[in-house]
Protein backbone atom coordinates (compact mmCIF):
# COMPACT_ATOMS: atom_id res chain seq x y z
CA UNK A 1 0.00 0.00 0.00
CA UNK A 2 1.00 3.67 -0.28
CA UNK A 3 1.27 3.87 3.52
CA UNK A 4 3.63 0.90 3.70
CA UNK A 5 5.80 2.29 0.90
CA UNK A 6 6.03 5.68 2.61
CA UNK A 7 6.94 4.07 5.94
CA UNK A 8 9.58 1.94 4.19
CA UNK A 9 11.02 5.05 2.59
CA UNK A 10 11.23 6.84 5.91
CA UNK A 11 12.97 3.90 7.56
CA UNK A 12 15.51 3.46 4.78
CA UNK A 13 16.31 7.17 4.66
CA UNK A 14 16.79 7.31 8.43
CA UNK A 15 19.31 4.50 8.15
CA UNK A 16 21.11 6.37 5.35
CA UNK A 17 21.04 3.29 3.16
CA UNK A 18 22.01 4.03 -0.43
CA UNK A 19 19.41 1.44 -1.36
CA UNK A 20 16.78 3.93 -0.15
CA UNK A 21 17.41 6.16 -3.16
CA UNK A 22 17.00 3.34 -5.67
CA UNK A 23 13.95 1.90 -3.89
CA UNK A 24 12.15 5.24 -3.55
CA UNK A 25 13.05 6.25 -7.10
CA UNK A 26 11.53 3.00 -8.39
CA UNK A 27 8.36 3.60 -6.38
CA UNK A 28 7.94 7.05 -7.96
CA UNK A 29 8.68 5.70 -11.44
CA UNK A 30 5.92 3.14 -11.05
CA UNK A 31 3.51 5.66 -9.56
CA UNK A 32 4.39 9.30 -10.48
CA UNK A 33 1.23 10.48 -8.71
CA UNK A 34 1.90 8.59 -5.49
CA UNK A 35 -0.25 9.79 -2.58
CA UNK A 36 2.89 10.38 -0.50
CA UNK A 37 4.99 11.75 -3.36
CA UNK A 38 6.20 14.78 -1.39
CA UNK A 39 7.28 12.60 1.52
CA UNK A 40 9.15 10.20 -0.77
CA UNK A 41 10.99 13.09 -2.47
CA UNK A 42 11.92 14.43 0.96
CA UNK A 43 13.25 11.03 2.06
CA UNK A 44 15.37 10.77 -1.10
CA UNK A 45 16.87 14.17 -0.29
CA UNK A 46 17.60 13.06 3.28
CA UNK A 47 19.41 9.96 2.01
CA UNK A 48 21.74 12.34 0.13
CA UNK A 49 24.58 11.74 -2.28
CA UNK A 50 25.06 12.08 -6.02
CA UNK A 51 22.62 9.26 -6.71
CA UNK A 52 19.86 11.10 -4.86
CA UNK A 53 20.51 14.21 -6.96
CA UNK A 54 20.21 12.15 -10.16
CA UNK A 55 16.89 10.64 -9.06
CA UNK A 56 15.51 14.03 -7.98
CA UNK A 57 16.55 16.00 -11.07
CA UNK A 58 13.53 15.07 -13.27
CA UNK A 59 11.20 16.40 -10.58
CA UNK A 60 12.67 19.91 -10.96
CA UNK A 61 10.30 20.23 -13.93
CA UNK A 62 7.28 18.71 -12.19
CA UNK A 63 4.02 20.59 -12.62
CA UNK A 64 3.51 20.56 -8.84
CA UNK A 65 5.42 23.35 -7.08
CA UNK A 66 5.90 21.31 -3.89
CA UNK A 67 7.51 18.50 -5.89
CA UNK A 68 9.84 21.01 -7.55
CA UNK A 69 10.67 22.44 -4.13
CA UNK A 70 11.45 19.09 -2.48
CA UNK A 71 13.53 18.06 -5.49
CA UNK A 72 15.57 21.29 -5.44
CA UNK A 73 15.97 21.23 -1.66
CA UNK A 74 17.06 17.59 -1.79
CA UNK A 75 19.65 18.27 -4.49
CA UNK A 76 21.02 21.18 -2.44
CA UNK A 77 21.21 18.90 0.61
CA UNK A 78 22.95 16.15 -1.37
CA UNK A 79 25.97 18.36 -2.05
CA UNK A 80 25.99 17.34 -5.71
CA UNK A 81 27.38 19.75 -8.29
CA UNK A 82 24.71 22.11 -9.57
CA UNK A 83 24.23 22.90 -13.24
CA UNK A 84 24.10 26.69 -13.48
CA UNK A 85 21.59 26.67 -16.35
CA UNK A 86 19.26 24.45 -14.32
CA UNK A 87 19.52 26.79 -11.34
CA UNK A 88 18.90 29.84 -13.56
CA UNK A 89 15.66 28.29 -14.77
CA UNK A 90 14.53 27.58 -11.21
CA UNK A 91 15.27 31.17 -10.20
CA UNK A 92 12.52 32.23 -12.64
CA UNK A 93 9.98 29.92 -10.99
CA UNK A 94 6.72 31.51 -9.86
CA UNK A 95 7.04 29.76 -6.48
CA UNK A 96 9.16 31.54 -3.88
CA UNK A 97 9.77 28.14 -2.25
CA UNK A 98 11.42 26.84 -5.40
CA UNK A 99 13.50 30.00 -5.83
CA UNK A 100 14.66 29.73 -2.22
CA UNK A 101 15.70 26.10 -2.72
CA UNK A 102 17.45 27.10 -5.96
CA UNK A 103 19.53 29.59 -3.95
CA UNK A 104 20.65 26.72 -1.73
CA UNK A 105 21.50 24.68 -4.83
CA UNK A 106 23.59 27.55 -6.18
CA UNK A 107 25.74 27.82 -3.09
CA UNK A 108 27.29 24.43 -3.83
CA UNK A 109 28.78 24.43 -0.37
CA UNK A 110 30.08 27.95 -0.87
CA UNK A 111 32.63 27.24 -3.59
CA UNK A 112 30.76 27.57 -6.88
CA UNK A 113 32.06 30.96 -7.95
CA UNK A 114 30.06 30.90 -11.20
CA UNK A 115 26.93 31.09 -9.08
CA UNK A 116 28.01 34.15 -7.09
CA UNK A 117 26.52 36.74 -9.44
CA UNK A 118 23.18 34.93 -9.44
CA UNK A 119 23.11 34.74 -5.64
CA UNK A 120 23.91 38.44 -5.31
CA UNK A 121 21.04 39.26 -7.69
CA UNK A 122 18.67 37.32 -5.43
CA UNK A 123 19.19 39.98 -2.75
CA UNK A 124 16.50 41.97 -4.57
CA UNK A 125 14.05 39.10 -5.08
CA UNK A 126 10.47 40.28 -4.39
CA UNK A 127 10.02 37.62 -1.68
CA UNK A 128 11.68 38.19 1.72
CA UNK A 129 12.32 34.48 2.31
CA UNK A 130 14.32 34.21 -0.93
CA UNK A 131 16.35 37.31 -0.06
CA UNK A 132 17.00 35.86 3.39
CA UNK A 133 18.17 32.56 1.91
CA UNK A 134 20.57 34.41 -0.39
CA UNK A 135 21.99 36.31 2.60
CA UNK A 136 22.56 33.07 4.51
CA UNK A 137 24.29 31.37 1.57
CA UNK A 138 26.51 34.39 0.86
CA UNK A 139 27.48 34.70 4.52
CA UNK A 140 28.59 31.05 4.42
CA UNK A 141 30.66 31.44 1.25
CA UNK A 142 34.10 29.82 1.36
CA UNK A 143 35.93 31.80 -1.33
CA UNK A 144 37.25 35.37 -1.01
CA UNK A 145 35.80 36.04 -4.47
CA UNK A 146 32.53 36.78 -2.69
CA UNK A 147 33.88 40.23 -1.66
CA UNK A 148 34.31 41.76 -5.16
CA UNK A 149 31.04 40.12 -6.24
CA UNK A 150 29.24 41.88 -3.37
CA UNK A 151 30.94 45.18 -4.12
CA UNK A 152 29.65 44.95 -7.70
CA UNK A 153 26.20 44.42 -6.20
CA UNK A 154 26.35 47.87 -4.61
CA UNK A 155 26.05 49.28 -8.14
CA UNK A 156 23.74 46.76 -9.80
CA UNK A 157 21.12 46.40 -7.03
CA UNK A 158 18.41 48.72 -5.76
CA UNK A 159 18.01 50.21 -2.29
CA UNK A 160 17.07 47.16 -0.20
CA UNK A 161 19.43 44.93 -2.16
CA UNK A 162 22.27 47.36 -1.45
CA UNK A 163 21.49 47.33 2.26
CA UNK A 164 21.63 43.54 2.30
CA UNK A 165 24.97 43.62 0.45
CA UNK A 166 26.36 45.96 3.11
CA UNK A 167 25.06 43.61 5.82
CA UNK A 168 26.80 40.60 4.27
CA UNK A 169 30.00 42.57 3.70
CA UNK A 170 30.06 43.61 7.35
CA UNK A 171 29.55 39.98 8.44
CA UNK A 172 32.41 38.75 6.25
CA UNK A 173 34.91 41.60 6.64
CA UNK A 174 33.94 43.19 9.99
CA UNK A 175 34.06 46.52 8.12
CA UNK A 176 31.26 49.04 7.65
CA UNK A 177 31.21 50.49 4.14
CA UNK A 178 28.99 53.36 3.08
CA UNK A 179 29.77 53.22 -0.65
CA UNK A 180 31.27 50.91 -3.27
CA UNK A 181 34.27 53.23 -3.59
CA UNK A 182 34.93 52.91 0.13
CA UNK A 183 34.67 49.12 -0.07
CA UNK A 184 36.89 48.93 -3.14
CA UNK A 185 39.55 51.06 -1.48
CA UNK A 186 39.60 48.67 1.49
CA UNK A 187 39.64 45.61 -0.80
CA UNK A 188 42.50 46.98 -2.90
CA UNK A 189 44.58 47.45 0.26
CA UNK A 190 43.68 44.10 1.84
CA UNK A 191 42.86 41.55 -0.86
CA UNK A 192 46.35 40.07 -0.85
CA UNK A 193 46.21 39.11 2.81
CA UNK A 194 42.47 38.91 3.55
CA UNK A 195 41.02 35.53 4.46
CA UNK A 196 37.39 34.89 5.29
CA UNK A 197 36.88 34.11 8.98
CA UNK A 198 35.69 30.60 9.96
CA UNK A 199 31.93 30.31 9.45
CA UNK A 200 31.28 29.85 13.17
CA UNK A 201 33.00 33.19 13.91
CA UNK A 202 31.35 35.33 11.25
CA UNK A 203 28.52 36.60 13.41
CA UNK A 204 30.61 37.30 16.47
CA UNK A 205 30.82 40.96 17.47
CA UNK A 206 34.26 42.35 16.87
mmCIF file of C-alpha atoms in Angstrom:
data_model
loop_
_atom_site.group_PDB
_atom_site.id
_atom_site.type_symbol
_atom_site.label_atom_id
_atom_site.label_comp_id
_atom_site.label_asym_id
_atom_site.label_seq_id
_atom_site.Cartn_x
_atom_site.Cartn_y
_atom_site.Cartn_z
ATOM 1 C CA UNK A 1 0.000 0.000 0.000
ATOM 2 C CA UNK A 2 0.995 3.668 -0.278
ATOM 3 C CA UNK A 3 1.265 3.875 3.524
ATOM 4 C CA UNK A 4 3.631 0.902 3.704
ATOM 5 C CA UNK A 5 5.801 2.290 0.898
ATOM 6 C CA UNK A 6 6.030 5.682 2.611
ATOM 7 C CA UNK A 7 6.938 4.067 5.936
ATOM 8 C CA UNK A 8 9.577 1.940 4.192
ATOM 9 C CA UNK A 9 11.023 5.045 2.587
ATOM 10 C CA UNK A 10 11.226 6.838 5.911
ATOM 11 C CA UNK A 11 12.966 3.898 7.558
ATOM 12 C CA UNK A 12 15.514 3.459 4.782
ATOM 13 C CA UNK A 13 16.309 7.173 4.657
ATOM 14 C CA UNK A 14 16.789 7.307 8.432
ATOM 15 C CA UNK A 15 19.314 4.503 8.152
ATOM 16 C CA UNK A 16 21.111 6.369 5.349
ATOM 17 C CA UNK A 17 21.037 3.290 3.157
ATOM 18 C CA UNK A 18 22.013 4.030 -0.433
ATOM 19 C CA UNK A 19 19.411 1.439 -1.361
ATOM 20 C CA UNK A 20 16.784 3.929 -0.152
ATOM 21 C CA UNK A 21 17.408 6.164 -3.157
ATOM 22 C CA UNK A 22 16.996 3.341 -5.668
ATOM 23 C CA UNK A 23 13.945 1.904 -3.891
ATOM 24 C CA UNK A 24 12.152 5.243 -3.554
ATOM 25 C CA UNK A 25 13.050 6.254 -7.097
ATOM 26 C CA UNK A 26 11.531 3.002 -8.393
ATOM 27 C CA UNK A 27 8.363 3.602 -6.378
ATOM 28 C CA UNK A 28 7.937 7.051 -7.957
ATOM 29 C CA UNK A 29 8.675 5.702 -11.443
ATOM 30 C CA UNK A 30 5.919 3.141 -11.048
ATOM 31 C CA UNK A 31 3.514 5.663 -9.557
ATOM 32 C CA UNK A 32 4.388 9.298 -10.482
ATOM 33 C CA UNK A 33 1.226 10.477 -8.707
ATOM 34 C CA UNK A 34 1.899 8.585 -5.491
ATOM 35 C CA UNK A 35 -0.250 9.793 -2.584
ATOM 36 C CA UNK A 36 2.895 10.384 -0.504
ATOM 37 C CA UNK A 37 4.987 11.750 -3.361
ATOM 38 C CA UNK A 38 6.202 14.781 -1.394
ATOM 39 C CA UNK A 39 7.284 12.600 1.524
ATOM 40 C CA UNK A 40 9.147 10.204 -0.767
ATOM 41 C CA UNK A 41 10.990 13.085 -2.466
ATOM 42 C CA UNK A 42 11.918 14.430 0.957
ATOM 43 C CA UNK A 43 13.248 11.032 2.056
ATOM 44 C CA UNK A 44 15.371 10.775 -1.098
ATOM 45 C CA UNK A 45 16.873 14.171 -0.289
ATOM 46 C CA UNK A 46 17.605 13.057 3.277
ATOM 47 C CA UNK A 47 19.409 9.962 2.009
ATOM 48 C CA UNK A 48 21.742 12.335 0.135
ATOM 49 C CA UNK A 49 24.584 11.739 -2.276
ATOM 50 C CA UNK A 50 25.061 12.078 -6.022
ATOM 51 C CA UNK A 51 22.617 9.255 -6.711
ATOM 52 C CA UNK A 52 19.859 11.103 -4.857
ATOM 53 C CA UNK A 53 20.506 14.212 -6.962
ATOM 54 C CA UNK A 54 20.206 12.149 -10.158
ATOM 55 C CA UNK A 55 16.886 10.644 -9.063
ATOM 56 C CA UNK A 56 15.505 14.031 -7.979
ATOM 57 C CA UNK A 57 16.550 15.997 -11.075
ATOM 58 C CA UNK A 58 13.528 15.070 -13.272
ATOM 59 C CA UNK A 59 11.201 16.405 -10.576
ATOM 60 C CA UNK A 60 12.674 19.907 -10.960
ATOM 61 C CA UNK A 61 10.295 20.229 -13.925
ATOM 62 C CA UNK A 62 7.285 18.707 -12.188
ATOM 63 C CA UNK A 63 4.015 20.594 -12.616
ATOM 64 C CA UNK A 64 3.508 20.558 -8.844
ATOM 65 C CA UNK A 65 5.417 23.346 -7.075
ATOM 66 C CA UNK A 66 5.904 21.311 -3.891
ATOM 67 C CA UNK A 67 7.505 18.502 -5.889
ATOM 68 C CA UNK A 68 9.844 21.014 -7.550
ATOM 69 C CA UNK A 69 10.673 22.437 -4.132
ATOM 70 C CA UNK A 70 11.455 19.093 -2.481
ATOM 71 C CA UNK A 71 13.531 18.063 -5.487
ATOM 72 C CA UNK A 72 15.569 21.293 -5.440
ATOM 73 C CA UNK A 73 15.975 21.230 -1.659
ATOM 74 C CA UNK A 74 17.065 17.588 -1.788
ATOM 75 C CA UNK A 75 19.654 18.274 -4.486
ATOM 76 C CA UNK A 76 21.020 21.175 -2.437
ATOM 77 C CA UNK A 77 21.209 18.903 0.613
ATOM 78 C CA UNK A 78 22.948 16.152 -1.371
ATOM 79 C CA UNK A 79 25.965 18.362 -2.047
ATOM 80 C CA UNK A 80 25.985 17.341 -5.709
ATOM 81 C CA UNK A 81 27.379 19.755 -8.288
ATOM 82 C CA UNK A 82 24.708 22.108 -9.570
ATOM 83 C CA UNK A 83 24.234 22.899 -13.237
ATOM 84 C CA UNK A 84 24.100 26.685 -13.477
ATOM 85 C CA UNK A 85 21.593 26.669 -16.350
ATOM 86 C CA UNK A 86 19.261 24.455 -14.323
ATOM 87 C CA UNK A 87 19.519 26.790 -11.336
ATOM 88 C CA UNK A 88 18.904 29.844 -13.558
ATOM 89 C CA UNK A 89 15.658 28.287 -14.773
ATOM 90 C CA UNK A 90 14.533 27.577 -11.207
ATOM 91 C CA UNK A 91 15.266 31.173 -10.195
ATOM 92 C CA UNK A 92 12.524 32.230 -12.636
ATOM 93 C CA UNK A 93 9.979 29.918 -10.985
ATOM 94 C CA UNK A 94 6.716 31.509 -9.856
ATOM 95 C CA UNK A 95 7.037 29.763 -6.484
ATOM 96 C CA UNK A 96 9.157 31.536 -3.877
ATOM 97 C CA UNK A 97 9.765 28.145 -2.246
ATOM 98 C CA UNK A 98 11.422 26.836 -5.397
ATOM 99 C CA UNK A 99 13.502 30.002 -5.832
ATOM 100 C CA UNK A 100 14.656 29.731 -2.219
ATOM 101 C CA UNK A 101 15.701 26.097 -2.721
ATOM 102 C CA UNK A 102 17.447 27.099 -5.958
ATOM 103 C CA UNK A 103 19.526 29.593 -3.955
ATOM 104 C CA UNK A 104 20.648 26.724 -1.728
ATOM 105 C CA UNK A 105 21.497 24.683 -4.831
ATOM 106 C CA UNK A 106 23.591 27.553 -6.178
ATOM 107 C CA UNK A 107 25.741 27.817 -3.092
ATOM 108 C CA UNK A 108 27.295 24.427 -3.834
ATOM 109 C CA UNK A 109 28.783 24.431 -0.367
ATOM 110 C CA UNK A 110 30.082 27.953 -0.865
ATOM 111 C CA UNK A 111 32.627 27.244 -3.589
ATOM 112 C CA UNK A 112 30.756 27.569 -6.875
ATOM 113 C CA UNK A 113 32.058 30.962 -7.952
ATOM 114 C CA UNK A 114 30.061 30.902 -11.202
ATOM 115 C CA UNK A 115 26.933 31.094 -9.076
ATOM 116 C CA UNK A 116 28.008 34.146 -7.091
ATOM 117 C CA UNK A 117 26.521 36.744 -9.442
ATOM 118 C CA UNK A 118 23.177 34.925 -9.438
ATOM 119 C CA UNK A 119 23.106 34.737 -5.644
ATOM 120 C CA UNK A 120 23.907 38.445 -5.315
ATOM 121 C CA UNK A 121 21.043 39.257 -7.694
ATOM 122 C CA UNK A 122 18.670 37.316 -5.428
ATOM 123 C CA UNK A 123 19.191 39.975 -2.755
ATOM 124 C CA UNK A 124 16.496 41.974 -4.571
ATOM 125 C CA UNK A 125 14.050 39.101 -5.080
ATOM 126 C CA UNK A 126 10.466 40.277 -4.388
ATOM 127 C CA UNK A 127 10.021 37.622 -1.681
ATOM 128 C CA UNK A 128 11.682 38.192 1.717
ATOM 129 C CA UNK A 129 12.317 34.480 2.309
ATOM 130 C CA UNK A 130 14.319 34.212 -0.933
ATOM 131 C CA UNK A 131 16.350 37.309 -0.063
ATOM 132 C CA UNK A 132 16.999 35.865 3.386
ATOM 133 C CA UNK A 133 18.173 32.558 1.912
ATOM 134 C CA UNK A 134 20.569 34.406 -0.394
ATOM 135 C CA UNK A 135 21.987 36.311 2.603
ATOM 136 C CA UNK A 136 22.560 33.068 4.511
ATOM 137 C CA UNK A 137 24.292 31.375 1.572
ATOM 138 C CA UNK A 138 26.514 34.390 0.858
ATOM 139 C CA UNK A 139 27.481 34.697 4.523
ATOM 140 C CA UNK A 140 28.587 31.052 4.423
ATOM 141 C CA UNK A 141 30.665 31.439 1.254
ATOM 142 C CA UNK A 142 34.104 29.823 1.362
ATOM 143 C CA UNK A 143 35.929 31.797 -1.332
ATOM 144 C CA UNK A 144 37.250 35.367 -1.006
ATOM 145 C CA UNK A 145 35.799 36.045 -4.474
ATOM 146 C CA UNK A 146 32.533 36.784 -2.685
ATOM 147 C CA UNK A 147 33.878 40.231 -1.660
ATOM 148 C CA UNK A 148 34.308 41.763 -5.157
ATOM 149 C CA UNK A 149 31.037 40.122 -6.238
ATOM 150 C CA UNK A 150 29.236 41.876 -3.374
ATOM 151 C CA UNK A 151 30.942 45.180 -4.121
ATOM 152 C CA UNK A 152 29.646 44.951 -7.695
ATOM 153 C CA UNK A 153 26.197 44.423 -6.199
ATOM 154 C CA UNK A 154 26.353 47.866 -4.610
ATOM 155 C CA UNK A 155 26.054 49.282 -8.142
ATOM 156 C CA UNK A 156 23.738 46.761 -9.798
ATOM 157 C CA UNK A 157 21.123 46.402 -7.027
ATOM 158 C CA UNK A 158 18.414 48.723 -5.764
ATOM 159 C CA UNK A 159 18.015 50.212 -2.294
ATOM 160 C CA UNK A 160 17.066 47.162 -0.204
ATOM 161 C CA UNK A 161 19.434 44.930 -2.157
ATOM 162 C CA UNK A 162 22.267 47.364 -1.448
ATOM 163 C CA UNK A 163 21.490 47.329 2.265
ATOM 164 C CA UNK A 164 21.631 43.535 2.295
ATOM 165 C CA UNK A 165 24.970 43.624 0.449
ATOM 166 C CA UNK A 166 26.360 45.964 3.112
ATOM 167 C CA UNK A 167 25.057 43.613 5.822
ATOM 168 C CA UNK A 168 26.800 40.597 4.269
ATOM 169 C CA UNK A 169 29.997 42.574 3.702
ATOM 170 C CA UNK A 170 30.063 43.606 7.350
ATOM 171 C CA UNK A 171 29.547 39.980 8.445
ATOM 172 C CA UNK A 172 32.409 38.751 6.248
ATOM 173 C CA UNK A 173 34.913 41.599 6.641
ATOM 174 C CA UNK A 174 33.943 43.190 9.992
ATOM 175 C CA UNK A 175 34.057 46.524 8.124
ATOM 176 C CA UNK A 176 31.255 49.038 7.646
ATOM 177 C CA UNK A 177 31.213 50.494 4.138
ATOM 178 C CA UNK A 178 28.992 53.359 3.079
ATOM 179 C CA UNK A 179 29.765 53.223 -0.654
ATOM 180 C CA UNK A 180 31.268 50.910 -3.270
ATOM 181 C CA UNK A 181 34.265 53.234 -3.590
ATOM 182 C CA UNK A 182 34.929 52.906 0.133
ATOM 183 C CA UNK A 183 34.673 49.123 -0.065
ATOM 184 C CA UNK A 184 36.889 48.925 -3.142
ATOM 185 C CA UNK A 185 39.549 51.063 -1.482
ATOM 186 C CA UNK A 186 39.601 48.669 1.485
ATOM 187 C CA UNK A 187 39.638 45.609 -0.799
ATOM 188 C CA UNK A 188 42.504 46.980 -2.900
ATOM 189 C CA UNK A 189 44.579 47.445 0.255
ATOM 190 C CA UNK A 190 43.681 44.102 1.838
ATOM 191 C CA UNK A 191 42.860 41.553 -0.859
ATOM 192 C CA UNK A 192 46.349 40.068 -0.851
ATOM 193 C CA UNK A 193 46.211 39.111 2.806
ATOM 194 C CA UNK A 194 42.473 38.910 3.549
ATOM 195 C CA UNK A 195 41.015 35.527 4.457
ATOM 196 C CA UNK A 196 37.386 34.887 5.286
ATOM 197 C CA UNK A 197 36.879 34.108 8.978
ATOM 198 C CA UNK A 198 35.693 30.602 9.956
ATOM 199 C CA UNK A 199 31.930 30.308 9.451
ATOM 200 C CA UNK A 200 31.282 29.852 13.173
ATOM 201 C CA UNK A 201 32.999 33.193 13.907
ATOM 202 C CA UNK A 202 31.349 35.331 11.246
ATOM 203 C CA UNK A 203 28.516 36.602 13.411
ATOM 204 C CA UNK A 204 30.609 37.300 16.473
ATOM 205 C CA UNK A 205 30.818 40.964 17.474
ATOM 206 C CA UNK A 206 34.258 42.354 16.867
#
